[in-house]
Tab-separated table of C-alpha atoms and ligand atoms in Angstrom:
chain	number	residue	atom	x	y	z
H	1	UNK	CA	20.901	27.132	61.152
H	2	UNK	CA	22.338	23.823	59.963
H	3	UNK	CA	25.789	25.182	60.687
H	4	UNK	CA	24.900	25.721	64.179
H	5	UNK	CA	22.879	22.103	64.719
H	6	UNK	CA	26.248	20.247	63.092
H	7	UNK	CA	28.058	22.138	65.577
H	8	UNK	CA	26.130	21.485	68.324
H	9	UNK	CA	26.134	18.262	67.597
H	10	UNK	CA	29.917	17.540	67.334
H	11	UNK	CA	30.979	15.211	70.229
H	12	UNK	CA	34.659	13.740	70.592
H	13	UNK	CA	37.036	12.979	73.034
H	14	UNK	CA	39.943	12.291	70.373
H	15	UNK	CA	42.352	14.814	69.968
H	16	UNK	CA	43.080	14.777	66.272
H	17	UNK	CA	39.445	14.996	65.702
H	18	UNK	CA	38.885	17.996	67.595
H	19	UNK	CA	41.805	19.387	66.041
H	20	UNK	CA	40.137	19.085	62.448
H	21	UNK	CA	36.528	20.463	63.673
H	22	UNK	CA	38.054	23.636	64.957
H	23	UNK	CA	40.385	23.866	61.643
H	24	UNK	CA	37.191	23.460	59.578
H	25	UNK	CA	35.431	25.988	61.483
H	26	UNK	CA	38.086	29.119	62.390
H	27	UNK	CA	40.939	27.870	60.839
H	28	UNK	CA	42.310	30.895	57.929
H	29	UNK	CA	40.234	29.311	55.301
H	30	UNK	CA	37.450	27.842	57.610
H	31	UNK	CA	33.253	28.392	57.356
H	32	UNK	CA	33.947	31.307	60.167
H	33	UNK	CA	36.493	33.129	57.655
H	34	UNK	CA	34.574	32.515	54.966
H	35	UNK	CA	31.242	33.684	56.394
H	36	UNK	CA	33.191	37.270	57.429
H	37	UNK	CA	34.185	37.164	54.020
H	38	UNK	CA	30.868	37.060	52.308
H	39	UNK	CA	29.764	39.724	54.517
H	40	UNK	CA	31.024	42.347	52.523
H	41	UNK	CA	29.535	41.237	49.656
H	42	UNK	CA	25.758	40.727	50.834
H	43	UNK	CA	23.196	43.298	49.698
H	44	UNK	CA	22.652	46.055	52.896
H	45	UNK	CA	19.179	45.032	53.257
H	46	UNK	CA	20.087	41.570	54.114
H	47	UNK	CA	23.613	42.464	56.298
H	48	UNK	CA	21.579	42.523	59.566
H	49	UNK	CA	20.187	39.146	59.677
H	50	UNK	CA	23.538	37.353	58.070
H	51	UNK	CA	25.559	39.202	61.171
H	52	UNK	CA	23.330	38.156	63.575
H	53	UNK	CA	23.333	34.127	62.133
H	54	UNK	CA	27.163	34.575	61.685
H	55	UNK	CA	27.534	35.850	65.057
H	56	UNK	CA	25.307	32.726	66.882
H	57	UNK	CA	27.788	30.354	64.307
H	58	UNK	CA	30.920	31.942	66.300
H	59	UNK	CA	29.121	31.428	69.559
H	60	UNK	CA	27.794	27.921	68.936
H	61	UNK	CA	31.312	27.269	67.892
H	62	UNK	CA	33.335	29.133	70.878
H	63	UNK	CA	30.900	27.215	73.345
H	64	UNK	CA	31.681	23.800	71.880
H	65	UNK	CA	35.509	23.888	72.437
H	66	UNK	CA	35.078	25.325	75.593
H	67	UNK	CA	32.792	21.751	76.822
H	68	UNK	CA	35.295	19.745	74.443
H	69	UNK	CA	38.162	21.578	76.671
H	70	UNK	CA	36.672	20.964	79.933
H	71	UNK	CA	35.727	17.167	78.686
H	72	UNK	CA	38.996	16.685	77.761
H	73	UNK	CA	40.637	17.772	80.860
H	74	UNK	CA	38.086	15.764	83.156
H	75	UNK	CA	38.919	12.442	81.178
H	76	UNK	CA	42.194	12.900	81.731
H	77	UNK	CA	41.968	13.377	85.799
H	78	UNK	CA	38.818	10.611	85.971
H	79	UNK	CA	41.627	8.034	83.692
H	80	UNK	CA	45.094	8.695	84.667
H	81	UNK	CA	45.237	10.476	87.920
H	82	UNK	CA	44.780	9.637	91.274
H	83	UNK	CA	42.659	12.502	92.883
H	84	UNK	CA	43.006	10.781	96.344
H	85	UNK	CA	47.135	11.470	96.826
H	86	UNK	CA	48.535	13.591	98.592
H	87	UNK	CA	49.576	17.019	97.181
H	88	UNK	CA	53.440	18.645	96.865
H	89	UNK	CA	54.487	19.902	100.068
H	90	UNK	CA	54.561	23.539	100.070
H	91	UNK	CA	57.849	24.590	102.011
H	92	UNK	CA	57.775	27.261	104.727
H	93	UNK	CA	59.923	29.501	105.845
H	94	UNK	CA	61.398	30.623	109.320
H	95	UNK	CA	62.405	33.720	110.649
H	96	UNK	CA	65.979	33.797	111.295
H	97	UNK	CA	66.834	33.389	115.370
H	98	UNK	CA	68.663	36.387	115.152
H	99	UNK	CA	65.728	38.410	114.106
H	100	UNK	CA	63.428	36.524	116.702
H	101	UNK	CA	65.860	37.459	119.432
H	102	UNK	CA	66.533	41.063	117.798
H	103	UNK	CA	62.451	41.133	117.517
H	104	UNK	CA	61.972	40.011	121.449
H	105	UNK	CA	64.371	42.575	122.504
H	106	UNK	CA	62.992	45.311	120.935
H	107	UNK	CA	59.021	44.521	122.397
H	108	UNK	CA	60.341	43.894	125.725
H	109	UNK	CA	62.272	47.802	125.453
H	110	UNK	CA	58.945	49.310	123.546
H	111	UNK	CA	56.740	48.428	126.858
H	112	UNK	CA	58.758	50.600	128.794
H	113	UNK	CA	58.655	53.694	126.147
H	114	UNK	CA	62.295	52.689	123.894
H	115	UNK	CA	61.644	53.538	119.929
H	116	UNK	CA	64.124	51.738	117.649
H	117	UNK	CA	66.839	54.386	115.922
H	118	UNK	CA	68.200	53.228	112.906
H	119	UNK	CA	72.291	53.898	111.273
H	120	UNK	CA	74.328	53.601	108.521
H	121	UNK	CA	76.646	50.820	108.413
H	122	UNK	CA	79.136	52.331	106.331
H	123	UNK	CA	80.564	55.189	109.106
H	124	UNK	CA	82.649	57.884	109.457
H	125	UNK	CA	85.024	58.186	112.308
H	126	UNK	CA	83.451	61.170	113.880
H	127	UNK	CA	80.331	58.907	114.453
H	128	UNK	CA	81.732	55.374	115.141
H	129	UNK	CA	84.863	56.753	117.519
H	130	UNK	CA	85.395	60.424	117.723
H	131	UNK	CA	82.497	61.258	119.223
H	132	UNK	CA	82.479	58.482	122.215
H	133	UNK	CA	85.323	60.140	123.103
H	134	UNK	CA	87.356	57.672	121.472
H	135	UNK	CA	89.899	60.498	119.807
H	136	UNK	CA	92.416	59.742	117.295
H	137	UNK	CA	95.499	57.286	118.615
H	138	UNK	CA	93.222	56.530	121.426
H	139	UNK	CA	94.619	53.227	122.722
H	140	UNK	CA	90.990	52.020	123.636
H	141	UNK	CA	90.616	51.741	119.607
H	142	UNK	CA	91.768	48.462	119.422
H	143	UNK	CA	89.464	47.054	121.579
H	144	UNK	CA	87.511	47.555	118.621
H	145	UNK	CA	89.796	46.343	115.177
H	146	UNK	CA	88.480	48.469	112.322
H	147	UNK	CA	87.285	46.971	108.693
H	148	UNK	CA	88.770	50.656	106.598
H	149	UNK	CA	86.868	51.625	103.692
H	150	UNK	CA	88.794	54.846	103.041
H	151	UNK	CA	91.603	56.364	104.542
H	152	UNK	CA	90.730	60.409	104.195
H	153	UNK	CA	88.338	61.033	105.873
H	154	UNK	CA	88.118	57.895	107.759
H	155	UNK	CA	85.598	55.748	106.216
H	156	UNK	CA	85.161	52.409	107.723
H	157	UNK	CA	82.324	49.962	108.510
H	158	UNK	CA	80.818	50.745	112.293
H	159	UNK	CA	81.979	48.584	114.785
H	160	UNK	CA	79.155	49.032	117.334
H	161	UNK	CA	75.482	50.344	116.750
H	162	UNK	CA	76.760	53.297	119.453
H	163	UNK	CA	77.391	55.423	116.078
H	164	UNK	CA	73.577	55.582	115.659
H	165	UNK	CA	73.298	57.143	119.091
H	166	UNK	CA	75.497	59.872	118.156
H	167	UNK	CA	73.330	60.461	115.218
H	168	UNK	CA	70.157	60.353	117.059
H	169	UNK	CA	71.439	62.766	119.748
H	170	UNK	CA	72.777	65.311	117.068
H	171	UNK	CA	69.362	65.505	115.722
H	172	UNK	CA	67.657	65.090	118.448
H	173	UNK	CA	66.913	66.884	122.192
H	174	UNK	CA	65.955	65.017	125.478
H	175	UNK	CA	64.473	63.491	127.012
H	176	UNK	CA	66.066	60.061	124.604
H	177	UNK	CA	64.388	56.756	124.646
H	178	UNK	CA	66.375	54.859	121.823
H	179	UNK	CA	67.130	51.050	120.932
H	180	UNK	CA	69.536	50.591	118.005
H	181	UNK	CA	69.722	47.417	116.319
H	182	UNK	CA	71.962	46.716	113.510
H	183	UNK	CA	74.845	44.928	112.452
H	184	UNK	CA	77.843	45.552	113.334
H	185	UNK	CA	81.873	44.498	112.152
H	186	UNK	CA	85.330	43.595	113.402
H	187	UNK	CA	88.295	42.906	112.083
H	188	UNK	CA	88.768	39.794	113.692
H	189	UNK	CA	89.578	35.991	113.146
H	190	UNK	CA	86.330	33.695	112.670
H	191	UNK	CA	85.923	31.001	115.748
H	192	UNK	CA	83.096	29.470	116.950
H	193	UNK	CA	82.958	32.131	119.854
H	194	UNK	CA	83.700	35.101	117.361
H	195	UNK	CA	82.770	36.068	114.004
H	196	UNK	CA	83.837	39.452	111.881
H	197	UNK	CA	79.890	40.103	111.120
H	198	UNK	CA	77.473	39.839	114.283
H	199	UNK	CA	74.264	42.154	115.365
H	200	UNK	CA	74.456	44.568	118.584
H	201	UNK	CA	71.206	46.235	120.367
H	202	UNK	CA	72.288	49.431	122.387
H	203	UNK	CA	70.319	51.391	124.310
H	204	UNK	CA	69.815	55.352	125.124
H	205	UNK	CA	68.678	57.116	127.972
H	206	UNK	CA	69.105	60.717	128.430
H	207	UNK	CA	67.080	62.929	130.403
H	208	UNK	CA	66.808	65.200	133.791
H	209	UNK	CA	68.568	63.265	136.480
H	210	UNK	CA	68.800	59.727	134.716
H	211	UNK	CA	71.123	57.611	137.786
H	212	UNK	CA	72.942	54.706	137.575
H	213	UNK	CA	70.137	53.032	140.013
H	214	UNK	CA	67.959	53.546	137.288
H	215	UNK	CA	69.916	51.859	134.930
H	216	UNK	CA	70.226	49.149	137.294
H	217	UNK	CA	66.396	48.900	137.601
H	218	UNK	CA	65.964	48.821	133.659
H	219	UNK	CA	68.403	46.047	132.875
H	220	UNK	CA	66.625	43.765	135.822
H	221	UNK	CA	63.065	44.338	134.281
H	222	UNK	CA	65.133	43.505	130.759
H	223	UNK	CA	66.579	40.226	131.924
H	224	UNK	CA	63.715	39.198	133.806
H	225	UNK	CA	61.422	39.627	131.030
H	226	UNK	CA	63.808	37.833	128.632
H	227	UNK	CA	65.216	34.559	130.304
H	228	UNK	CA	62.928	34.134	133.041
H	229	UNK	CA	63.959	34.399	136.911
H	230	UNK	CA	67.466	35.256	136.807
H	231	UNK	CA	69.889	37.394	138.818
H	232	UNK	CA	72.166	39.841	137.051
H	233	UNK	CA	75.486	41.641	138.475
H	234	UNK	CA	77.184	44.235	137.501
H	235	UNK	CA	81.103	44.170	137.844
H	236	UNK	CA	83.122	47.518	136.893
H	237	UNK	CA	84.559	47.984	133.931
H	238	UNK	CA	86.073	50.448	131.123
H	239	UNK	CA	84.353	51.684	128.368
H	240	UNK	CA	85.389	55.485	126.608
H	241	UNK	CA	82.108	56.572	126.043
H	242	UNK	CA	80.479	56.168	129.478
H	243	UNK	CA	81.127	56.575	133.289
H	244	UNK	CA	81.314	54.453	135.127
H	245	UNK	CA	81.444	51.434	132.995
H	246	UNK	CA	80.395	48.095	134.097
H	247	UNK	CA	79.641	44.742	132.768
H	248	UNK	CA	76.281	42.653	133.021
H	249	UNK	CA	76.344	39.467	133.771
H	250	UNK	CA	73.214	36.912	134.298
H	251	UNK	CA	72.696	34.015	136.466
H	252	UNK	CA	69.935	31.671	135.204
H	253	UNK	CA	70.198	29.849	139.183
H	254	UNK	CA	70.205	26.541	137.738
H	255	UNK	CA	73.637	23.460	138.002
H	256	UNK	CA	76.415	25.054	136.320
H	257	UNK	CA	77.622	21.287	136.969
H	258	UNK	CA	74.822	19.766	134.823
H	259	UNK	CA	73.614	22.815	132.594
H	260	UNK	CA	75.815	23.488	129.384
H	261	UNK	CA	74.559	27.377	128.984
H	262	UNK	CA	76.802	27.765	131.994
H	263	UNK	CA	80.289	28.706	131.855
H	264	UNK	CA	82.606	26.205	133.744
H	265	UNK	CA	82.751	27.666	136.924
H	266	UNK	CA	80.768	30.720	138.527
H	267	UNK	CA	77.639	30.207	136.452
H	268	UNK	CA	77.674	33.615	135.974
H	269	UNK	CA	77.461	34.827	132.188
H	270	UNK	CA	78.376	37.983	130.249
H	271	UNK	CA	76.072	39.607	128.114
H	272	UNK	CA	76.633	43.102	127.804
H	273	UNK	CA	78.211	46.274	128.608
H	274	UNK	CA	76.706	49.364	129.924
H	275	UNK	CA	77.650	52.230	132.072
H	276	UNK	CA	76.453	56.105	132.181
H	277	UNK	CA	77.126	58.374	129.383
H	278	UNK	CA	80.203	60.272	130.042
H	279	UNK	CA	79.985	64.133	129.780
H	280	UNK	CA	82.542	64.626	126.954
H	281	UNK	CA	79.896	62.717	125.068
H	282	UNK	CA	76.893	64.872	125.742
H	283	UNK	CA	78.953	67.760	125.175
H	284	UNK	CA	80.122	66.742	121.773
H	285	UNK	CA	76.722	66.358	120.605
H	286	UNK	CA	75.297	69.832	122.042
H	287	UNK	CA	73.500	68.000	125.064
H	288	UNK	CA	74.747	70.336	128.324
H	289	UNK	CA	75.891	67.746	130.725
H	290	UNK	CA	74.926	69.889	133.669
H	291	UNK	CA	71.337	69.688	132.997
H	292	UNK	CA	70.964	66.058	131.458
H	293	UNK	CA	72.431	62.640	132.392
H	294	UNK	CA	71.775	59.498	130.765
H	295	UNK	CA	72.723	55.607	130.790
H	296	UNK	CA	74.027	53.470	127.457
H	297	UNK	CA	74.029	49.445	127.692
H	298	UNK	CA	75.382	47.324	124.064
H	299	UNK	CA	74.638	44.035	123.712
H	300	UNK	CA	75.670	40.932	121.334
H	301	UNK	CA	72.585	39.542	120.132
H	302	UNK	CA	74.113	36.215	118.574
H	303	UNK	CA	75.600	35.736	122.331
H	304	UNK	CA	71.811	36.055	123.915
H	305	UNK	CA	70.162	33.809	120.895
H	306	UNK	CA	72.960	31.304	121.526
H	307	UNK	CA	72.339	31.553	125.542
H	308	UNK	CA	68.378	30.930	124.989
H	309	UNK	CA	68.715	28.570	122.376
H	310	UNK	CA	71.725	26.516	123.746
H	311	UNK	CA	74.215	26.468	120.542
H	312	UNK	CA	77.619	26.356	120.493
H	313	UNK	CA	79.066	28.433	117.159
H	314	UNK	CA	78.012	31.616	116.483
H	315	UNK	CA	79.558	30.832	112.694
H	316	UNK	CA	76.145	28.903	112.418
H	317	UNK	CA	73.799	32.019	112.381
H	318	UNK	CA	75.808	32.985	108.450
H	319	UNK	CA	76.223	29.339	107.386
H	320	UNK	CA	72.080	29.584	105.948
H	321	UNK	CA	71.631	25.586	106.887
H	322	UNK	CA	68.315	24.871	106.736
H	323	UNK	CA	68.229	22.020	109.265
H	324	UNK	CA	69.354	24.898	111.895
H	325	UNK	CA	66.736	27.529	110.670
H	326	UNK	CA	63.766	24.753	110.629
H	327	UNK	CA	64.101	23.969	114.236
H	328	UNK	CA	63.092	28.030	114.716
H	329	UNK	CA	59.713	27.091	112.332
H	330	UNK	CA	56.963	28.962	114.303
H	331	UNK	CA	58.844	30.783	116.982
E	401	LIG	N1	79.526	49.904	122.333
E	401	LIG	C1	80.000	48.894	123.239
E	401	LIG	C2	80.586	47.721	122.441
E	401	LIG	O1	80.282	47.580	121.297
E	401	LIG	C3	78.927	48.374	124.131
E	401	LIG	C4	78.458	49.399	125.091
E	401	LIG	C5	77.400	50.219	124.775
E	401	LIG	C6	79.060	49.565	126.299
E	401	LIG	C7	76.962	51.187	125.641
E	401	LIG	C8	78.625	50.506	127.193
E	401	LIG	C9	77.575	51.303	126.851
E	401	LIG	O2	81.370	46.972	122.962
């Protein structure tokens, strides 16, 4: 009993102090130790009562350093620190443009029944050419230079996310709602207009008589929805894996005098390709061509983010400067 009143009433705020109560009392050859120790010698008839008093020693002694503890911790706040300042900002992040695009895209194609298809990146050249009817020695290759991973079989990095399609369609019967978003590679020089690394989304369509007018209609409700009012055009164009082939361009109907997003003269912009998938294609995936038709449309998505958002060098979306990525904070 005296043990526990001199413990209880132990008071300090000095470190060294506290230091030598709690050696005296549970340091190795402290009163705690020592009581333990004498346990073993006590006569049984008397071993209930000393546990039970050693026991409320090692509380009374547990529940003083825990107030000393919580006293000493308060002094130090209430003397030395200023409780009114301001605390470290905590930093947070942004999502990347191209994923905010990439993410816009894919909601706008969800509402009207697309599901996102996903690829390898490493390919084979069945999937990345062969099979868009892009044979071997096909001059239209190199419209696309090739990063080669191995030689035989051709192994190579995809150069467009149309690889996926052929995947999906392999595994797959119509009717084919698909998005595929990935990145893609080329073998070419880095410029601010180009880069060897950028992202595509592609689209799929194949069903019962899918037209070209229906294409037409998607890509409208697809602009619309993503810059605003805006005219598109389509103007013809070549592309191995459908026909015909035409390019998209949008008009955003505002000075191409005053308004940088504008090329220098028409105002009209490319953004993507598109066309309807040829037959050879369907065919080489075990789709009959007589009974199904379908449209295909590939876009760059660093062109569209650099379109909305008005920048100038697509080498900026790989460059990971955060005074580009803060200005996207909350998008
Ligand atoms: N795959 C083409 C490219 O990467 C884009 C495209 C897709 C064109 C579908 C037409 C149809 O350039």
């Amino acid at each position: 009993d005296q043990l526990i009143t001199d413990i209880d009433s132990f008071q300090s705020s000095n470190k060294d102090e506290i230091e030598q109560f709690r050696i005296k009392y549970n340091g190795k050859k402290g009163i705690l130790n020592d009581l333990f120790a004498q346990f073993k010698e006590v006569p049984n008839e008397q071993k209930k009562e000393f546990g039970q008093k050693t026991n409320a020693v090692k509380q009374a002694f547990n529940a003083k350093m825990e107030s000393l503890q919580v006293a000493e911790i308060s002094t130090k706040f209430i003397n030395k620190e200023d409780l009114t300042r301001p605390g470290f900002p905590l930093e947070l992040g942004s999502r990347h443009p191209i994923n905010l695009v990439k993410n816009r895209i894919i909601e706008i194609f969800n509402s009207i029944g697309f599901a996102v298809a996903d690829g390898p990146e490493i390919e084979d050249d069945w999937h990345n050419f062969s099979a868009l009817n892009l044979p071997e020695y096909h001059p239209a290759r190199d419209m696309q230079d090739t990063f080669f991973i191995e030689t035989d079989p051709d192994i190579l990095l995809r150069t467009h996310t149309s690889s996926v399609q052929i995947r999906y369609m392999e595994n797959n019967k119509p009717p084919i709602r698909i998005l595929s978003p990935g990145r893609v590679f080329r073998n070419e020089a880095v410029s601010s207009r180009s880069h060897c690394i950028f992202h595509q989304i592609e689209g799929l369509y194949i069903d019962e008589k899918v037209s070209f007018a229906d294409l037409k209609q998607t890509l409208e409700y697809f602009t619309t929805a993503l810059f605003g009012k805006s005219k598109i055009r389509l103007r013809p164009s070549y592309f191995p894996f459908t026909e015909p082939s035409a390019e998209v361009d949008v008009y955003w109907g505002l000075n191409s005098e005053t308004d940088y997003r504008i090329t220098k003269g028409t105002g009209w912009l490319e953004i993507m390709g598109c066309g309807m998938v040829d037959p050879a294609v369907l065919t080489n995936v075990n789709i009959d061509p007589e009974q199904y038709s379908g449209y295909a449309f590939g876009m760059g998505i660093e062109r569209i983010v650099m379109l909305l958002h008005q920048m100038g060098d697509i080498r900026m979306f790989f460059e990971n400067d955060k005074r580009m990525l803060e200005q996207f904070k909350g998008l």
